[in-house]
Amino acid sequence: MNTRETLIDVLRELKIDPAGIEAESKLREDLEIDSTELVEIAVAIEKRLAVSLDTDEFLALKTFGNMIDYVDRAAVRA
Amino acid sequence: MPGAEAVADFAVGLGVDLVAIDRLRAAVQRRGETILDRLLTSNELGLVRGARGLIWSSVAGRFAAKEATKKLFGCCGELARWTEVEILTGRHGEPRISLHGSTREAARRCGVTRLTVSISHEKTHAIAVVLGWREQYRGGMDEHP
């Protein structure tokens, strides 16, 4: 399972509909993800991929593509 | 500021945020208190624990106040970090904001010398409004027009 698939799986766990999701999809406006959910996504990703994510940086991400890139960079550092 | 007299306060920024208490509680119940460890300082964690466990309205109110502060700082292109914005309790029970580390420096760059916060909640939601002030001094070096 790659990063994109893992993130979509986590979104499903949170009952966030990933239908039609694209790299350009805006996390807050298009996917209606709020700050609480972003923190929860960060915690879930850390547990699944054994990476360390900075909460402030993660919550400042704008798009789904930004999120994939950020998690991929964290995985390289891990 | 030693030797300087504050003559006026100017509002230089405003932030507001609304938090759904049940959503926050559900997230913590699903993932554990590690979520709170990321958002609250040890001082704050002490303040939101009551005799029967976490006081969710208090957790959500602090969360909202931090988000409101982040919005205020974001308006001048600065980042306020979750655990560097501390929502404490004043002597009359009122909330007060204490800034630390890089967020304190960010406040200086924004020209914010003081923050005031108001928090309110009912069963389902908590809301917070944060105002950033710049104090103007007479006879001090930090005098602004």
PDB file of C-alpha atoms in Angstrom:
ATOM      1  CA  MET A   1       0.000   0.000   0.000  1.00  0.00           C
ATOM      2  CA  ASN A   2       1.569   3.324  -1.028  1.00  0.00           C
ATOM      3  CA  THR A   3       1.231   6.649   0.823  1.00  0.00           C
ATOM      4  CA  ARG A   4      -1.776   7.770  -1.203  1.00  0.00           C
ATOM      5  CA  GLU A   5      -3.637   4.525  -0.531  1.00  0.00           C
ATOM      6  CA  THR A   6      -2.737   4.622   3.157  1.00  0.00           C
ATOM      7  CA  LEU A   7      -4.024   8.193   3.466  1.00  0.00           C
ATOM      8  CA  ILE A   8      -7.264   7.304   1.690  1.00  0.00           C
ATOM      9  CA  ASP A   9      -7.688   4.345   4.032  1.00  0.00           C
ATOM     10  CA  VAL A  10      -7.257   6.655   7.033  1.00  0.00           C
ATOM     11  CA  LEU A  11      -9.782   9.118   5.574  1.00  0.00           C
ATOM     12  CA  ARG A  12     -12.296   6.274   5.229  1.00  0.00           C
ATOM     13  CA  GLU A  13     -11.732   5.362   8.892  1.00  0.00           C
ATOM     14  CA  LEU A  14     -12.705   8.920   9.769  1.00  0.00           C
ATOM     15  CA  LYS A  15     -15.839   8.652   7.579  1.00  0.00           C
ATOM     16  CA  ILE A  16     -14.405  11.202   5.149  1.00  0.00           C
ATOM     17  CA  ASP A  17     -15.550  10.360   1.630  1.00  0.00           C
ATOM     18  CA  PRO A  18     -12.478  10.116  -0.632  1.00  0.00           C
ATOM     19  CA  ALA A  19     -14.556   9.888  -3.847  1.00  0.00           C
ATOM     20  CA  GLY A  20     -13.083  12.077  -6.580  1.00  0.00           C
ATOM     21  CA  ILE A  21     -10.074  13.010  -4.459  1.00  0.00           C
ATOM     22  CA  GLU A  22      -7.147  14.474  -6.426  1.00  0.00           C
ATOM     23  CA  ALA A  23      -3.746  15.874  -5.538  1.00  0.00           C
ATOM     24  CA  GLU A  24      -5.182  19.370  -5.953  1.00  0.00           C
ATOM     25  CA  SER A  25      -8.132  18.711  -3.614  1.00  0.00           C
ATOM     26  CA  LYS A  26      -8.099  21.264  -0.798  1.00  0.00           C
ATOM     27  CA  LEU A  27      -8.172  19.581   2.599  1.00  0.00           C
ATOM     28  CA  ARG A  28     -10.452  22.069   4.344  1.00  0.00           C
ATOM     29  CA  GLU A  29     -12.581  23.438   1.524  1.00  0.00           C
ATOM     30  CA  ASP A  30     -13.016  20.407  -0.760  1.00  0.00           C
ATOM     31  CA  LEU A  31     -12.718  17.516   1.698  1.00  0.00           C
ATOM     32  CA  GLU A  32     -14.136  19.426   4.688  1.00  0.00           C
ATOM     33  CA  ILE A  33     -11.433  18.152   7.030  1.00  0.00           C
ATOM     34  CA  ASP A  34     -11.150  20.227  10.200  1.00  0.00           C
ATOM     35  CA  SER A  35      -8.177  20.709  12.536  1.00  0.00           C
ATOM     36  CA  THR A  36      -9.284  17.954  14.921  1.00  0.00           C
ATOM     37  CA  GLU A  37      -9.424  15.477  12.054  1.00  0.00           C
ATOM     38  CA  LEU A  38      -6.041  16.599  10.721  1.00  0.00           C
ATOM     39  CA  VAL A  39      -4.461  15.888  14.108  1.00  0.00           C
ATOM     40  CA  GLU A  40      -6.156  12.499  14.132  1.00  0.00           C
ATOM     41  CA  ILE A  41      -4.902  11.756  10.609  1.00  0.00           C
ATOM     42  CA  ALA A  42      -1.357  12.684  11.682  1.00  0.00           C
ATOM     43  CA  VAL A  43      -1.531  10.321  14.662  1.00  0.00           C
ATOM     44  CA  ALA A  44      -2.949   7.496  12.522  1.00  0.00           C
ATOM     45  CA  ILE A  45      -0.276   7.954   9.826  1.00  0.00           C
ATOM     46  CA  GLU A  46       2.517   7.967  12.394  1.00  0.00           C
ATOM     47  CA  LYS A  47       1.280   4.698  13.811  1.00  0.00           C
ATOM     48  CA  ARG A  48       0.814   2.976  10.449  1.00  0.00           C
ATOM     49  CA  LEU A  49       4.008   4.138   8.750  1.00  0.00           C
ATOM     50  CA  ALA A  50       6.277   4.529  11.791  1.00  0.00           C
ATOM     51  CA  VAL A  51       7.096   8.120  10.845  1.00  0.00           C
ATOM     52  CA  SER A  52       7.264  11.308  12.911  1.00  0.00           C
ATOM     53  CA  LEU A  53       5.104  14.244  11.793  1.00  0.00           C
ATOM     54  CA  ASP A  54       5.272  17.818  13.085  1.00  0.00           C
ATOM     55  CA  THR A  55       1.724  18.724  14.146  1.00  0.00           C
ATOM     56  CA  ASP A  56       2.056  22.416  13.250  1.00  0.00           C
ATOM     57  CA  GLU A  57       3.479  21.699   9.808  1.00  0.00           C
ATOM     58  CA  PHE A  58       0.921  18.950   9.135  1.00  0.00           C
ATOM     59  CA  LEU A  59      -2.006  21.201  10.043  1.00  0.00           C
ATOM     60  CA  ALA A  60      -0.688  23.912   7.735  1.00  0.00           C
ATOM     61  CA  LEU A  61      -0.870  21.642   4.653  1.00  0.00           C
ATOM     62  CA  LYS A  62      -3.301  22.882   2.018  1.00  0.00           C
ATOM     63  CA  THR A  63      -3.961  20.049  -0.434  1.00  0.00           C
ATOM     64  CA  PHE A  64      -4.103  16.253  -0.521  1.00  0.00           C
ATOM     65  CA  GLY A  65      -1.015  16.307  -2.748  1.00  0.00           C
ATOM     66  CA  ASN A  66       0.833  18.400  -0.133  1.00  0.00           C
ATOM     67  CA  MET A  67      -0.106  15.769   2.437  1.00  0.00           C
ATOM     68  CA  ILE A  68       1.243  12.883   0.330  1.00  0.00           C
ATOM     69  CA  ASP A  69       4.506  14.758  -0.313  1.00  0.00           C
ATOM     70  CA  TYR A  70       4.891  15.696   3.354  1.00  0.00           C
ATOM     71  CA  VAL A  71       4.362  12.104   4.549  1.00  0.00           C
ATOM     72  CA  ASP A  72       6.742  10.779   1.863  1.00  0.00           C
ATOM     73  CA  ARG A  73       9.456  13.200   3.031  1.00  0.00           C
ATOM     74  CA  ALA A  74       8.882  12.124   6.636  1.00  0.00           C
ATOM     75  CA  ALA A  75       9.207   8.487   5.577  1.00  0.00           C
ATOM     76  CA  VAL A  76      12.584   9.229   3.966  1.00  0.00           C
ATOM     77  CA  ARG A  77      13.781  10.854   7.225  1.00  0.00           C
ATOM     78  CA  ALA A  78      12.557   7.921   9.348  1.00  0.00           C
TER      79      ALA A  78
ATOM     80  CA  MET B   1       9.049  48.840  29.497  1.00  0.00           C
ATOM     81  CA  PRO B   2      11.047  50.586  32.254  1.00  0.00           C
ATOM     82  CA  GLY B   3      10.625  54.353  32.326  1.00  0.00           C
ATOM     83  CA  ALA B   4       7.884  54.342  29.730  1.00  0.00           C
ATOM     84  CA  GLU B   5       4.210  54.974  30.241  1.00  0.00           C
ATOM     85  CA  ALA B   6       1.630  53.060  28.198  1.00  0.00           C
ATOM     86  CA  VAL B   7      -0.685  55.683  26.731  1.00  0.00           C
ATOM     87  CA  ALA B   8      -2.868  53.689  24.366  1.00  0.00           C
ATOM     88  CA  ASP B   9      -3.595  50.197  23.081  1.00  0.00           C
ATOM     89  CA  PHE B  10      -4.354  49.545  19.429  1.00  0.00           C
ATOM     90  CA  ALA B  11      -6.054  46.391  18.225  1.00  0.00           C
ATOM     91  CA  VAL B  12      -3.795  44.955  15.523  1.00  0.00           C
ATOM     92  CA  GLY B  13      -5.341  41.554  14.942  1.00  0.00           C
ATOM     93  CA  LEU B  14      -8.362  39.357  15.558  1.00  0.00           C
ATOM     94  CA  GLY B  15      -8.932  35.606  15.449  1.00  0.00           C
ATOM     95  CA  VAL B  16     -11.972  33.430  16.103  1.00  0.00           C
ATOM     96  CA  ASP B  17     -12.568  29.676  16.111  1.00  0.00           C
ATOM     97  CA  LEU B  18     -15.393  27.257  16.794  1.00  0.00           C
ATOM     98  CA  VAL B  19     -14.832  23.655  17.951  1.00  0.00           C
ATOM     99  CA  ALA B  20     -17.352  20.802  18.003  1.00  0.00           C
ATOM    100  CA  ILE B  21     -16.874  19.178  21.406  1.00  0.00           C
ATOM    101  CA  ASP B  22     -18.148  15.729  20.362  1.00  0.00           C
ATOM    102  CA  ARG B  23     -15.812  15.552  17.368  1.00  0.00           C
ATOM    103  CA  LEU B  24     -12.833  16.329  19.566  1.00  0.00           C
ATOM    104  CA  ARG B  25     -13.902  13.813  22.178  1.00  0.00           C
ATOM    105  CA  ALA B  26     -14.475  11.131  19.519  1.00  0.00           C
ATOM    106  CA  ALA B  27     -11.009  11.730  18.026  1.00  0.00           C
ATOM    107  CA  VAL B  28      -9.366  11.309  21.436  1.00  0.00           C
ATOM    108  CA  GLN B  29     -11.425   8.207  22.173  1.00  0.00           C
ATOM    109  CA  ARG B  30     -10.368   6.670  18.837  1.00  0.00           C
ATOM    110  CA  ARG B  31      -6.667   7.547  18.966  1.00  0.00           C
ATOM    111  CA  GLY B  32      -5.939   8.097  22.644  1.00  0.00           C
ATOM    112  CA  GLU B  33      -4.631  11.045  24.599  1.00  0.00           C
ATOM    113  CA  THR B  34      -1.585  11.328  22.344  1.00  0.00           C
ATOM    114  CA  ILE B  35      -3.783  13.770  20.419  1.00  0.00           C
ATOM    115  CA  LEU B  36      -4.005  16.014  23.479  1.00  0.00           C
ATOM    116  CA  ASP B  37      -0.268  15.712  24.121  1.00  0.00           C
ATOM    117  CA  ARG B  38       0.304  17.286  20.700  1.00  0.00           C
ATOM    118  CA  LEU B  39      -2.004  20.214  21.328  1.00  0.00           C
ATOM    119  CA  LEU B  40      -1.798  21.029  25.025  1.00  0.00           C
ATOM    120  CA  THR B  41       1.099  21.749  27.375  1.00  0.00           C
ATOM    121  CA  SER B  42       1.552  19.907  30.661  1.00  0.00           C
ATOM    122  CA  ASN B  43       0.209  22.988  32.465  1.00  0.00           C
ATOM    123  CA  GLU B  44      -2.912  22.934  30.310  1.00  0.00           C
ATOM    124  CA  LEU B  45      -3.384  19.188  30.711  1.00  0.00           C
ATOM    125  CA  GLY B  46      -3.431  19.781  34.462  1.00  0.00           C
ATOM    126  CA  LEU B  47      -6.103  22.464  34.065  1.00  0.00           C
ATOM    127  CA  VAL B  48      -8.465  20.368  31.933  1.00  0.00           C
ATOM    128  CA  ARG B  49      -8.583  17.379  34.278  1.00  0.00           C
ATOM    129  CA  GLY B  50     -11.357  17.281  36.817  1.00  0.00           C
ATOM    130  CA  ALA B  51     -12.320  14.770  39.472  1.00  0.00           C
ATOM    131  CA  ARG B  52     -14.227  12.749  36.848  1.00  0.00           C
ATOM    132  CA  GLY B  53     -11.630  12.910  34.097  1.00  0.00           C
ATOM    133  CA  LEU B  54     -11.192  15.315  31.228  1.00  0.00           C
ATOM    134  CA  ILE B  55     -13.417  18.377  31.165  1.00  0.00           C
ATOM    135  CA  TRP B  56     -14.241  18.366  27.464  1.00  0.00           C
ATOM    136  CA  SER B  57     -15.653  21.888  27.322  1.00  0.00           C
ATOM    137  CA  SER B  58     -12.364  23.113  28.772  1.00  0.00           C
ATOM    138  CA  VAL B  59     -10.304  21.058  26.304  1.00  0.00           C
ATOM    139  CA  ALA B  60     -12.374  22.328  23.372  1.00  0.00           C
ATOM    140  CA  GLY B  61     -12.263  25.926  24.628  1.00  0.00           C
ATOM    141  CA  ARG B  62      -8.475  25.827  24.778  1.00  0.00           C
ATOM    142  CA  PHE B  63      -8.322  24.204  21.366  1.00  0.00           C
ATOM    143  CA  ALA B  64     -10.511  27.001  19.962  1.00  0.00           C
ATOM    144  CA  ALA B  65      -8.418  29.701  21.656  1.00  0.00           C
ATOM    145  CA  LYS B  66      -5.224  28.267  20.187  1.00  0.00           C
ATOM    146  CA  GLU B  67      -6.757  28.065  16.711  1.00  0.00           C
ATOM    147  CA  ALA B  68      -8.002  31.643  17.030  1.00  0.00           C
ATOM    148  CA  THR B  69      -4.487  32.740  18.006  1.00  0.00           C
ATOM    149  CA  LYS B  70      -3.043  30.863  15.033  1.00  0.00           C
ATOM    150  CA  LYS B  71      -5.466  32.687  12.734  1.00  0.00           C
ATOM    151  CA  LEU B  72      -4.524  36.042  14.219  1.00  0.00           C
ATOM    152  CA  PHE B  73      -0.828  35.336  13.628  1.00  0.00           C
ATOM    153  CA  GLY B  74      -1.513  33.887  10.188  1.00  0.00           C
ATOM    154  CA  CYS B  75      -2.931  37.254   9.123  1.00  0.00           C
ATOM    155  CA  CYS B  76       0.560  38.734   9.432  1.00  0.00           C
ATOM    156  CA  GLY B  77       2.257  35.729   7.856  1.00  0.00           C
ATOM    157  CA  GLU B  78       3.511  34.177  11.086  1.00  0.00           C
ATOM    158  CA  LEU B  79       3.078  30.710  12.588  1.00  0.00           C
ATOM    159  CA  ALA B  80       1.876  30.193  16.145  1.00  0.00           C
ATOM    160  CA  ARG B  81       2.741  26.702  17.350  1.00  0.00           C
ATOM    161  CA  TRP B  82       0.186  24.659  19.284  1.00  0.00           C
ATOM    162  CA  THR B  83       2.284  24.061  22.372  1.00  0.00           C
ATOM    163  CA  GLU B  84       3.800  27.545  22.359  1.00  0.00           C
ATOM    164  CA  VAL B  85       0.371  29.139  22.807  1.00  0.00           C
ATOM    165  CA  GLU B  86      -0.644  28.302  26.350  1.00  0.00           C
ATOM    166  CA  ILE B  87      -4.162  29.021  27.593  1.00  0.00           C
ATOM    167  CA  LEU B  88      -3.910  29.469  31.332  1.00  0.00           C
ATOM    168  CA  THR B  89      -6.282  30.708  34.003  1.00  0.00           C
ATOM    169  CA  GLY B  90      -6.045  34.174  35.531  1.00  0.00           C
ATOM    170  CA  ARG B  91      -6.612  35.042  39.155  1.00  0.00           C
ATOM    171  CA  HIS B  92     -10.316  35.670  38.596  1.00  0.00           C
ATOM    172  CA  GLY B  93     -10.814  32.484  36.617  1.00  0.00           C
ATOM    173  CA  GLU B  94     -10.532  34.245  33.264  1.00  0.00           C
ATOM    174  CA  PRO B  95      -8.531  32.666  30.447  1.00  0.00           C
ATOM    175  CA  ARG B  96      -5.222  34.278  29.590  1.00  0.00           C
ATOM    176  CA  ILE B  97      -2.687  33.532  26.881  1.00  0.00           C
ATOM    177  CA  SER B  98       0.985  32.945  27.500  1.00  0.00           C
ATOM    178  CA  LEU B  99       3.317  32.708  24.479  1.00  0.00           C
ATOM    179  CA  HIS B 100       6.614  30.862  24.377  1.00  0.00           C
ATOM    180  CA  GLY B 101       9.577  30.202  22.124  1.00  0.00           C
ATOM    181  CA  SER B 102       9.326  31.006  18.433  1.00  0.00           C
ATOM    182  CA  THR B 103       5.685  32.048  18.802  1.00  0.00           C
ATOM    183  CA  ARG B 104       6.687  34.773  21.243  1.00  0.00           C
ATOM    184  CA  GLU B 105       9.157  36.028  18.646  1.00  0.00           C
ATOM    185  CA  ALA B 106       6.448  35.854  15.980  1.00  0.00           C
ATOM    186  CA  ALA B 107       4.253  38.093  18.153  1.00  0.00           C
ATOM    187  CA  ARG B 108       7.040  40.651  18.334  1.00  0.00           C
ATOM    188  CA  ARG B 109       7.394  40.632  14.545  1.00  0.00           C
ATOM    189  CA  CYS B 110       3.620  41.104  14.209  1.00  0.00           C
ATOM    190  CA  GLY B 111       3.789  44.089  16.561  1.00  0.00           C
ATOM    191  CA  VAL B 112       1.564  42.328  19.111  1.00  0.00           C
ATOM    192  CA  THR B 113       2.492  43.206  22.673  1.00  0.00           C
ATOM    193  CA  ARG B 114      -0.561  41.778  24.422  1.00  0.00           C
ATOM    194  CA  LEU B 115      -3.325  39.255  23.720  1.00  0.00           C
ATOM    195  CA  THR B 116      -6.794  39.069  25.213  1.00  0.00           C
ATOM    196  CA  VAL B 117      -9.048  36.044  24.863  1.00  0.00           C
ATOM    197  CA  SER B 118     -12.658  35.209  25.552  1.00  0.00           C
ATOM    198  CA  ILE B 119     -13.972  31.641  25.533  1.00  0.00           C
ATOM    199  CA  SER B 120     -17.543  30.435  25.666  1.00  0.00           C
ATOM    200  CA  HIS B 121     -19.176  27.043  25.320  1.00  0.00           C
ATOM    201  CA  GLU B 122     -22.433  25.177  25.522  1.00  0.00           C
ATOM    202  CA  LYS B 123     -23.169  21.470  25.235  1.00  0.00           C
ATOM    203  CA  THR B 124     -22.023  20.933  21.662  1.00  0.00           C
ATOM    204  CA  HIS B 125     -19.533  23.679  20.809  1.00  0.00           C
ATOM    205  CA  ALA B 126     -16.828  25.919  22.228  1.00  0.00           C
ATOM    206  CA  ILE B 127     -15.904  29.252  20.713  1.00  0.00           C
ATOM    207  CA  ALA B 128     -12.974  31.586  21.321  1.00  0.00           C
ATOM    208  CA  VAL B 129     -12.118  35.102  20.206  1.00  0.00           C
ATOM    209  CA  VAL B 130      -8.581  36.445  20.507  1.00  0.00           C
ATOM    210  CA  LEU B 131      -7.580  40.081  20.111  1.00  0.00           C
ATOM    211  CA  GLY B 132      -4.006  41.176  19.534  1.00  0.00           C
ATOM    212  CA  TRP B 133      -2.979  44.552  20.922  1.00  0.00           C
ATOM    213  CA  ARG B 134      -0.067  46.866  20.407  1.00  0.00           C
ATOM    214  CA  GLU B 135       0.689  49.080  23.370  1.00  0.00           C
ATOM    215  CA  GLN B 136       1.912  52.556  22.568  1.00  0.00           C
ATOM    216  CA  TYR B 137       4.310  54.108  25.000  1.00  0.00           C
ATOM    217  CA  ARG B 138       5.156  57.695  25.788  1.00  0.00           C
ATOM    218  CA  GLY B 139       8.861  58.252  26.298  1.00  0.00           C
ATOM    219  CA  GLY B 140       9.782  54.698  25.298  1.00  0.00           C
ATOM    220  CA  MET B 141      11.755  53.416  22.348  1.00  0.00           C
ATOM    221  CA  ASP B 142       8.852  51.316  21.098  1.00  0.00           C
ATOM    222  CA  GLU B 143       6.653  54.247  20.182  1.00  0.00           C
ATOM    223  CA  HIS B 144       4.517  53.735  17.109  1.00  0.00           C
ATOM    224  CA  PRO B 145       2.473  56.323  15.241  1.00  0.00           C
TER     225      PRO B 145
END
